[in-house]
Amino acid sequence: MIQKSSIWNTAGIFFNYPTNEHYLLEMSREIDLAHTSLKQNLNQLINEGIIKEKVNKRGNRKYPVYKADTDSQAYRQAKRAYNITTLLDSGLIQHLDDSLMPKCIVLFGSYARGEDVEESDIDIFIECKEQTMDLARYEKALKRKIQLHFKKSFKDIPNEMKNSIINGIVLKGFLEAFK
């Protein structure tokens, strides 16, 4: 596994909580990083168009507040990479592959597009017979609910859902849309 850098951990705050506003001290404590290093990371993320900064005033003091720039293409691309890496690092996909031995595993929906927010779930299509899985450990690690969509054959899926799955990301196996 590749070691996570401080910039990756900093960006992770905005990827996991994209609708929240974040303060320097709060983030510094959350990822255990000196505020000077954190400030450098934040400036880099601002320059790359991943986050935005605004200044709030309280009395005579000014506080910088940071928020994810969810409308930017740079944010969505970086978040998509973060989501896939985090999902694979969690071990969930390997666990599903080992336990179910499916034809394919496809990540789709807002999580695959990098458009998910705190309340979003992770949609995963699994081409195999449905089985009950305990995913609590993975949901806690990923900070999202996980929805598994089982079908023995891709052709049995409603057309509306087929489009979403086809536009998703194949994480294991091969999705055979046409035979």
JSON list of C-alpha atoms in Angstrom, two decimals:
[
{"chain": "A", "resi": 1, "resn": "MET", "atom": "CA", "xyz": [0.00, 0.00, 0.00]},
{"chain": "A", "resi": 2, "resn": "ILE", "atom": "CA", "xyz": [1.23, 3.49, -0.82]},
{"chain": "A", "resi": 3, "resn": "GLN", "atom": "CA", "xyz": [1.78, 5.69, 2.22]},
{"chain": "A", "resi": 4, "resn": "LYS", "atom": "CA", "xyz": [-0.70, 8.54, 2.47]},
{"chain": "A", "resi": 5, "resn": "SER", "atom": "CA", "xyz": [0.83, 12.01, 2.33]},
{"chain": "A", "resi": 6, "resn": "SER", "atom": "CA", "xyz": [-0.25, 14.95, 4.44]},
{"chain": "A", "resi": 7, "resn": "ILE", "atom": "CA", "xyz": [-1.83, 16.62, 1.38]},
{"chain": "A", "resi": 8, "resn": "TRP", "atom": "CA", "xyz": [-3.91, 13.46, 0.77]},
{"chain": "A", "resi": 9, "resn": "ASN", "atom": "CA", "xyz": [-5.04, 13.46, 4.42]},
{"chain": "A", "resi": 10, "resn": "THR", "atom": "CA", "xyz": [-5.87, 17.16, 4.20]},
{"chain": "A", "resi": 11, "resn": "ALA", "atom": "CA", "xyz": [-7.92, 16.68, 1.03]},
{"chain": "A", "resi": 12, "resn": "GLY", "atom": "CA", "xyz": [-9.63, 13.69, 2.68]},
{"chain": "A", "resi": 13, "resn": "ILE", "atom": "CA", "xyz": [-11.35, 16.02, 5.14]},
{"chain": "A", "resi": 14, "resn": "PHE", "atom": "CA", "xyz": [-13.06, 17.81, 2.23]},
{"chain": "A", "resi": 15, "resn": "PHE", "atom": "CA", "xyz": [-13.82, 14.57, 0.39]},
{"chain": "A", "resi": 16, "resn": "ASN", "atom": "CA", "xyz": [-15.44, 12.95, 3.45]},
{"chain": "A", "resi": 17, "resn": "TYR", "atom": "CA", "xyz": [-17.32, 16.09, 4.56]},
{"chain": "A", "resi": 18, "resn": "PRO", "atom": "CA", "xyz": [-17.86, 18.13, 1.37]},
{"chain": "A", "resi": 19, "resn": "THR", "atom": "CA", "xyz": [-20.79, 20.23, 2.63]},
{"chain": "A", "resi": 20, "resn": "ASN", "atom": "CA", "xyz": [-19.13, 21.35, 5.89]},
{"chain": "A", "resi": 21, "resn": "GLU", "atom": "CA", "xyz": [-17.04, 24.43, 6.49]},
{"chain": "A", "resi": 22, "resn": "HIS", "atom": "CA", "xyz": [-13.71, 23.66, 8.15]},
{"chain": "A", "resi": 23, "resn": "TYR", "atom": "CA", "xyz": [-11.45, 25.73, 10.39]},
{"chain": "A", "resi": 24, "resn": "LEU", "atom": "CA", "xyz": [-7.67, 25.49, 10.49]},
{"chain": "A", "resi": 25, "resn": "LEU", "atom": "CA", "xyz": [-7.40, 24.41, 14.14]},
{"chain": "A", "resi": 26, "resn": "GLU", "atom": "CA", "xyz": [-10.16, 21.80, 13.81]},
{"chain": "A", "resi": 27, "resn": "MET", "atom": "CA", "xyz": [-8.48, 20.23, 10.76]},
{"chain": "A", "resi": 28, "resn": "SER", "atom": "CA", "xyz": [-5.05, 20.35, 12.37]},
{"chain": "A", "resi": 29, "resn": "ARG", "atom": "CA", "xyz": [-6.35, 18.32, 15.31]},
{"chain": "A", "resi": 30, "resn": "GLU", "atom": "CA", "xyz": [-8.34, 15.89, 13.15]},
{"chain": "A", "resi": 31, "resn": "ILE", "atom": "CA", "xyz": [-5.39, 14.80, 11.00]},
{"chain": "A", "resi": 32, "resn": "ASP", "atom": "CA", "xyz": [-2.68, 15.47, 13.61]},
{"chain": "A", "resi": 33, "resn": "LEU", "atom": "CA", "xyz": [-0.71, 17.90, 11.45]},
{"chain": "A", "resi": 34, "resn": "ALA", "atom": "CA", "xyz": [0.97, 21.16, 12.45]},
{"chain": "A", "resi": 35, "resn": "HIS", "atom": "CA", "xyz": [-1.08, 24.15, 11.37]},
{"chain": "A", "resi": 36, "resn": "THR", "atom": "CA", "xyz": [1.85, 25.57, 9.37]},
{"chain": "A", "resi": 37, "resn": "SER", "atom": "CA", "xyz": [2.08, 22.41, 7.26]},
{"chain": "A", "resi": 38, "resn": "LEU", "atom": "CA", "xyz": [-1.69, 22.26, 7.02]},
{"chain": "A", "resi": 39, "resn": "LYS", "atom": "CA", "xyz": [-1.81, 25.87, 5.77]},
{"chain": "A", "resi": 40, "resn": "GLN", "atom": "CA", "xyz": [0.67, 24.97, 2.98]},
{"chain": "A", "resi": 41, "resn": "ASN", "atom": "CA", "xyz": [-1.51, 22.00, 2.00]},
{"chain": "A", "resi": 42, "resn": "LEU", "atom": "CA", "xyz": [-4.64, 24.17, 2.01]},
{"chain": "A", "resi": 43, "resn": "ASN", "atom": "CA", "xyz": [-2.97, 26.77, -0.23]},
{"chain": "A", "resi": 44, "resn": "GLN", "atom": "CA", "xyz": [-1.99, 24.02, -2.67]},
{"chain": "A", "resi": 45, "resn": "LEU", "atom": "CA", "xyz": [-5.57, 22.65, -2.70]},
{"chain": "A", "resi": 46, "resn": "ILE", "atom": "CA", "xyz": [-6.91, 26.18, -3.31]},
{"chain": "A", "resi": 47, "resn": "ASN", "atom": "CA", "xyz": [-4.48, 26.67, -6.21]},
{"chain": "A", "resi": 48, "resn": "GLU", "atom": "CA", "xyz": [-5.57, 23.34, -7.73]},
{"chain": "A", "resi": 49, "resn": "GLY", "atom": "CA", "xyz": [-9.24, 24.37, -7.50]},
{"chain": "A", "resi": 50, "resn": "ILE", "atom": "CA", "xyz": [-10.21, 21.62, -5.05]},
{"chain": "A", "resi": 51, "resn": "ILE", "atom": "CA", "xyz": [-11.26, 23.85, -2.14]},
{"chain": "A", "resi": 52, "resn": "LYS", "atom": "CA", "xyz": [-12.33, 27.47, -1.57]},
{"chain": "A", "resi": 53, "resn": "GLU", "atom": "CA", "xyz": [-11.35, 29.86, 1.20]},
{"chain": "A", "resi": 54, "resn": "LYS", "atom": "CA", "xyz": [-13.43, 32.64, 2.70]},
{"chain": "A", "resi": 55, "resn": "VAL", "atom": "CA", "xyz": [-12.86, 34.83, 5.73]},
{"chain": "A", "resi": 56, "resn": "ASN", "atom": "CA", "xyz": [-15.37, 35.05, 8.57]},
{"chain": "A", "resi": 57, "resn": "LYS", "atom": "CA", "xyz": [-15.26, 37.96, 11.02]},
{"chain": "A", "resi": 58, "resn": "ARG", "atom": "CA", "xyz": [-16.01, 37.65, 14.72]},
{"chain": "A", "resi": 59, "resn": "GLY", "atom": "CA", "xyz": [-15.58, 40.95, 16.46]},
{"chain": "A", "resi": 60, "resn": "ASN", "atom": "CA", "xyz": [-12.17, 42.31, 15.50]},
{"chain": "A", "resi": 61, "resn": "ARG", "atom": "CA", "xyz": [-10.78, 38.90, 14.49]},
{"chain": "A", "resi": 62, "resn": "LYS", "atom": "CA", "xyz": [-10.81, 37.28, 11.09]},
{"chain": "A", "resi": 63, "resn": "TYR", "atom": "CA", "xyz": [-10.95, 33.50, 10.67]},
{"chain": "A", "resi": 64, "resn": "PRO", "atom": "CA", "xyz": [-10.29, 31.71, 7.39]},
{"chain": "A", "resi": 65, "resn": "VAL", "atom": "CA", "xyz": [-12.88, 29.05, 6.63]},
{"chain": "A", "resi": 66, "resn": "TYR", "atom": "CA", "xyz": [-12.35, 26.33, 4.02]},
{"chain": "A", "resi": 67, "resn": "LYS", "atom": "CA", "xyz": [-14.92, 24.41, 2.03]},
{"chain": "A", "resi": 68, "resn": "ALA", "atom": "CA", "xyz": [-14.84, 21.88, -0.81]},
{"chain": "A", "resi": 69, "resn": "ASP", "atom": "CA", "xyz": [-15.33, 23.42, -4.27]},
{"chain": "A", "resi": 70, "resn": "THR", "atom": "CA", "xyz": [-17.84, 20.75, -5.30]},
{"chain": "A", "resi": 71, "resn": "ASP", "atom": "CA", "xyz": [-18.62, 22.53, -8.57]},
{"chain": "A", "resi": 72, "resn": "SER", "atom": "CA", "xyz": [-15.07, 22.30, -9.91]},
{"chain": "A", "resi": 73, "resn": "GLN", "atom": "CA", "xyz": [-13.90, 19.59, -12.29]},
{"chain": "A", "resi": 74, "resn": "ALA", "atom": "CA", "xyz": [-10.59, 19.37, -10.38]},
{"chain": "A", "resi": 75, "resn": "TYR", "atom": "CA", "xyz": [-12.48, 18.57, -7.16]},
{"chain": "A", "resi": 76, "resn": "ARG", "atom": "CA", "xyz": [-14.57, 15.81, -8.77]},
{"chain": "A", "resi": 77, "resn": "GLN", "atom": "CA", "xyz": [-11.54, 14.20, -10.43]},
{"chain": "A", "resi": 78, "resn": "ALA", "atom": "CA", "xyz": [-9.51, 14.22, -7.22]},
{"chain": "A", "resi": 79, "resn": "LYS", "atom": "CA", "xyz": [-12.49, 12.96, -5.19]},
{"chain": "A", "resi": 80, "resn": "ARG", "atom": "CA", "xyz": [-13.11, 10.14, -7.66]},
{"chain": "A", "resi": 81, "resn": "ALA", "atom": "CA", "xyz": [-9.48, 9.02, -7.27]},
{"chain": "A", "resi": 82, "resn": "TYR", "atom": "CA", "xyz": [-9.75, 9.34, -3.48]},
{"chain": "A", "resi": 83, "resn": "ASN", "atom": "CA", "xyz": [-13.00, 7.35, -3.37]},
{"chain": "A", "resi": 84, "resn": "ILE", "atom": "CA", "xyz": [-11.63, 4.48, -5.46]},
{"chain": "A", "resi": 85, "resn": "THR", "atom": "CA", "xyz": [-8.35, 4.34, -3.52]},
{"chain": "A", "resi": 86, "resn": "THR", "atom": "CA", "xyz": [-10.13, 4.46, -0.16]},
{"chain": "A", "resi": 87, "resn": "LEU", "atom": "CA", "xyz": [-12.59, 1.77, -1.26]},
{"chain": "A", "resi": 88, "resn": "LEU", "atom": "CA", "xyz": [-9.82, -0.56, -2.45]},
{"chain": "A", "resi": 89, "resn": "ASP", "atom": "CA", "xyz": [-7.65, 0.12, 0.63]},
{"chain": "A", "resi": 90, "resn": "SER", "atom": "CA", "xyz": [-10.59, -0.73, 2.93]},
{"chain": "A", "resi": 91, "resn": "GLY", "atom": "CA", "xyz": [-10.44, -4.34, 1.72]},
{"chain": "A", "resi": 92, "resn": "LEU", "atom": "CA", "xyz": [-14.17, -4.42, 0.88]},
{"chain": "A", "resi": 93, "resn": "ILE", "atom": "CA", "xyz": [-13.75, -5.26, -2.80]},
{"chain": "A", "resi": 94, "resn": "GLN", "atom": "CA", "xyz": [-11.29, -8.08, -2.04]},
{"chain": "A", "resi": 95, "resn": "HIS", "atom": "CA", "xyz": [-13.66, -9.39, 0.66]},
{"chain": "A", "resi": 96, "resn": "LEU", "atom": "CA", "xyz": [-16.60, -9.38, -1.77]},
{"chain": "A", "resi": 97, "resn": "ASP", "atom": "CA", "xyz": [-14.50, -11.08, -4.45]},
{"chain": "A", "resi": 98, "resn": "ASP", "atom": "CA", "xyz": [-13.24, -13.77, -2.06]},
{"chain": "A", "resi": 99, "resn": "SER", "atom": "CA", "xyz": [-16.65, -14.40, -0.43]},
{"chain": "A", "resi": 100, "resn": "LEU", "atom": "CA", "xyz": [-18.92, -14.27, -3.47]},
{"chain": "A", "resi": 101, "resn": "MET", "atom": "CA", "xyz": [-16.68, -15.07, -6.46]},
{"chain": "A", "resi": 102, "resn": "PRO", "atom": "CA", "xyz": [-18.77, -12.86, -8.78]},
{"chain": "A", "resi": 103, "resn": "LYS", "atom": "CA", "xyz": [-18.38, -12.38, -12.54]},
{"chain": "A", "resi": 104, "resn": "CYS", "atom": "CA", "xyz": [-17.84, -8.68, -11.90]},
{"chain": "A", "resi": 105, "resn": "ILE", "atom": "CA", "xyz": [-17.99, -5.94, -9.26]},
{"chain": "A", "resi": 106, "resn": "VAL", "atom": "CA", "xyz": [-18.95, -2.46, -10.47]},
{"chain": "A", "resi": 107, "resn": "LEU", "atom": "CA", "xyz": [-18.91, 0.78, -8.48]},
{"chain": "A", "resi": 108, "resn": "PHE", "atom": "CA", "xyz": [-21.61, 3.17, -9.75]},
{"chain": "A", "resi": 109, "resn": "GLY", "atom": "CA", "xyz": [-23.66, 6.18, -8.72]},
{"chain": "A", "resi": 110, "resn": "SER", "atom": "CA", "xyz": [-22.58, 9.40, -7.03]},
{"chain": "A", "resi": 111, "resn": "TYR", "atom": "CA", "xyz": [-19.63, 7.77, -5.23]},
{"chain": "A", "resi": 112, "resn": "ALA", "atom": "CA", "xyz": [-18.14, 6.58, -8.54]},
{"chain": "A", "resi": 113, "resn": "ARG", "atom": "CA", "xyz": [-18.65, 10.02, -10.12]},
{"chain": "A", "resi": 114, "resn": "GLY", "atom": "CA", "xyz": [-17.05, 11.86, -7.17]},
{"chain": "A", "resi": 115, "resn": "GLU", "atom": "CA", "xyz": [-20.31, 13.69, -6.44]},
{"chain": "A", "resi": 116, "resn": "ASP", "atom": "CA", "xyz": [-21.21, 12.05, -3.13]},
{"chain": "A", "resi": 117, "resn": "VAL", "atom": "CA", "xyz": [-21.94, 13.97, 0.07]},
{"chain": "A", "resi": 118, "resn": "GLU", "atom": "CA", "xyz": [-22.10, 12.85, 3.71]},
{"chain": "A", "resi": 119, "resn": "GLU", "atom": "CA", "xyz": [-25.57, 11.30, 3.35]},
{"chain": "A", "resi": 120, "resn": "SER", "atom": "CA", "xyz": [-24.77, 9.46, 0.10]},
{"chain": "A", "resi": 121, "resn": "ASP", "atom": "CA", "xyz": [-24.33, 5.72, -0.05]},
{"chain": "A", "resi": 122, "resn": "ILE", "atom": "CA", "xyz": [-21.88, 3.59, -1.99]},
{"chain": "A", "resi": 123, "resn": "ASP", "atom": "CA", "xyz": [-23.63, 1.65, -4.76]},
{"chain": "A", "resi": 124, "resn": "ILE", "atom": "CA", "xyz": [-21.96, -1.58, -5.84]},
{"chain": "A", "resi": 125, "resn": "PHE", "atom": "CA", "xyz": [-23.32, -3.95, -8.49]},
{"chain": "A", "resi": 126, "resn": "ILE", "atom": "CA", "xyz": [-22.29, -7.59, -8.02]},
{"chain": "A", "resi": 127, "resn": "GLU", "atom": "CA", "xyz": [-23.04, -10.10, -10.78]},
{"chain": "A", "resi": 128, "resn": "CYS", "atom": "CA", "xyz": [-23.75, -13.25, -8.76]},
{"chain": "A", "resi": 129, "resn": "LYS", "atom": "CA", "xyz": [-26.38, -14.91, -6.58]},
{"chain": "A", "resi": 130, "resn": "GLU", "atom": "CA", "xyz": [-27.55, -12.69, -3.72]},
{"chain": "A", "resi": 131, "resn": "GLN", "atom": "CA", "xyz": [-26.06, -13.35, -0.28]},
{"chain": "A", "resi": 132, "resn": "THR", "atom": "CA", "xyz": [-26.31, -11.56, 3.04]},
{"chain": "A", "resi": 133, "resn": "MET", "atom": "CA", "xyz": [-23.14, -9.68, 3.97]},
{"chain": "A", "resi": 134, "resn": "ASP", "atom": "CA", "xyz": [-22.14, -7.90, 7.19]},
{"chain": "A", "resi": 135, "resn": "LEU", "atom": "CA", "xyz": [-20.68, -4.61, 5.99]},
{"chain": "A", "resi": 136, "resn": "ALA", "atom": "CA", "xyz": [-20.69, -2.61, 9.26]},
{"chain": "A", "resi": 137, "resn": "ARG", "atom": "CA", "xyz": [-16.89, -2.64, 9.52]},
{"chain": "A", "resi": 138, "resn": "TYR", "atom": "CA", "xyz": [-16.51, -1.27, 5.99]},
{"chain": "A", "resi": 139, "resn": "GLU", "atom": "CA", "xyz": [-19.29, 1.30, 6.41]},
{"chain": "A", "resi": 140, "resn": "LYS", "atom": "CA", "xyz": [-17.51, 2.67, 9.47]},
{"chain": "A", "resi": 141, "resn": "ALA", "atom": "CA", "xyz": [-14.13, 2.83, 7.69]},
{"chain": "A", "resi": 142, "resn": "LEU", "atom": "CA", "xyz": [-15.60, 4.46, 4.57]},
{"chain": "A", "resi": 143, "resn": "LYS", "atom": "CA", "xyz": [-17.98, 6.76, 6.50]},
{"chain": "A", "resi": 144, "resn": "ARG", "atom": "CA", "xyz": [-20.81, 5.83, 4.10]},
{"chain": "A", "resi": 145, "resn": "LYS", "atom": "CA", "xyz": [-23.63, 3.29, 3.92]},
{"chain": "A", "resi": 146, "resn": "ILE", "atom": "CA", "xyz": [-23.01, 0.53, 1.38]},
{"chain": "A", "resi": 147, "resn": "GLN", "atom": "CA", "xyz": [-25.75, -0.71, -0.97]},
{"chain": "A", "resi": 148, "resn": "LEU", "atom": "CA", "xyz": [-25.03, -4.00, -2.71]},
{"chain": "A", "resi": 149, "resn": "HIS", "atom": "CA", "xyz": [-27.09, -4.68, -5.85]},
{"chain": "A", "resi": 150, "resn": "PHE", "atom": "CA", "xyz": [-27.06, -8.38, -6.74]},
{"chain": "A", "resi": 151, "resn": "LYS", "atom": "CA", "xyz": [-28.18, -9.95, -10.03]},
{"chain": "A", "resi": 152, "resn": "LYS", "atom": "CA", "xyz": [-27.18, -13.32, -11.44]},
{"chain": "A", "resi": 153, "resn": "SER", "atom": "CA", "xyz": [-27.14, -11.85, -14.94]},
{"chain": "A", "resi": 154, "resn": "PHE", "atom": "CA", "xyz": [-26.69, -8.30, -16.20]},
{"chain": "A", "resi": 155, "resn": "LYS", "atom": "CA", "xyz": [-29.59, -8.75, -18.64]},
{"chain": "A", "resi": 156, "resn": "ASP", "atom": "CA", "xyz": [-32.03, -9.11, -15.67]},
{"chain": "A", "resi": 157, "resn": "ILE", "atom": "CA", "xyz": [-31.43, -5.51, -14.59]},
{"chain": "A", "resi": 158, "resn": "PRO", "atom": "CA", "xyz": [-33.95, -2.74, -15.47]},
{"chain": "A", "resi": 159, "resn": "ASN", "atom": "CA", "xyz": [-32.74, -0.52, -18.34]},
{"chain": "A", "resi": 160, "resn": "GLU", "atom": "CA", "xyz": [-32.53, 2.66, -16.20]},
{"chain": "A", "resi": 161, "resn": "MET", "atom": "CA", "xyz": [-30.14, 0.94, -13.81]},
{"chain": "A", "resi": 162, "resn": "LYS", "atom": "CA", "xyz": [-28.14, -0.66, -16.65]},
{"chain": "A", "resi": 163, "resn": "ASN", "atom": "CA", "xyz": [-27.06, 2.79, -17.85]},
{"chain": "A", "resi": 164, "resn": "SER", "atom": "CA", "xyz": [-25.83, 3.74, -14.38]},
{"chain": "A", "resi": 165, "resn": "ILE", "atom": "CA", "xyz": [-23.89, 0.49, -14.03]},
{"chain": "A", "resi": 166, "resn": "ILE", "atom": "CA", "xyz": [-22.38, 0.70, -17.52]},
{"chain": "A", "resi": 167, "resn": "ASN", "atom": "CA", "xyz": [-21.18, 4.24, -16.70]},
{"chain": "A", "resi": 168, "resn": "GLY", "atom": "CA", "xyz": [-19.68, 2.99, -13.44]},
{"chain": "A", "resi": 169, "resn": "ILE", "atom": "CA", "xyz": [-16.20, 1.67, -12.70]},
{"chain": "A", "resi": 170, "resn": "VAL", "atom": "CA", "xyz": [-15.47, -2.05, -13.02]},
{"chain": "A", "resi": 171, "resn": "LEU", "atom": "CA", "xyz": [-13.35, -2.93, -9.98]},
{"chain": "A", "resi": 172, "resn": "LYS", "atom": "CA", "xyz": [-13.14, -6.71, -10.48]},
{"chain": "A", "resi": 173, "resn": "GLY", "atom": "CA", "xyz": [-13.90, -9.03, -13.34]},
{"chain": "A", "resi": 174, "resn": "PHE", "atom": "CA", "xyz": [-15.51, -8.13, -16.65]},
{"chain": "A", "resi": 175, "resn": "LEU", "atom": "CA", "xyz": [-18.95, -6.59, -17.24]},
{"chain": "A", "resi": 176, "resn": "GLU", "atom": "CA", "xyz": [-20.49, -8.26, -20.26]},
{"chain": "A", "resi": 177, "resn": "ALA", "atom": "CA", "xyz": [-23.29, -5.93, -21.40]},
{"chain": "A", "resi": 178, "resn": "PHE", "atom": "CA", "xyz": [-23.94, -7.69, -24.72]},
{"chain": "A", "resi": 179, "resn": "LYS", "atom": "CA", "xyz": [-23.64, -11.40, -25.46]}
]
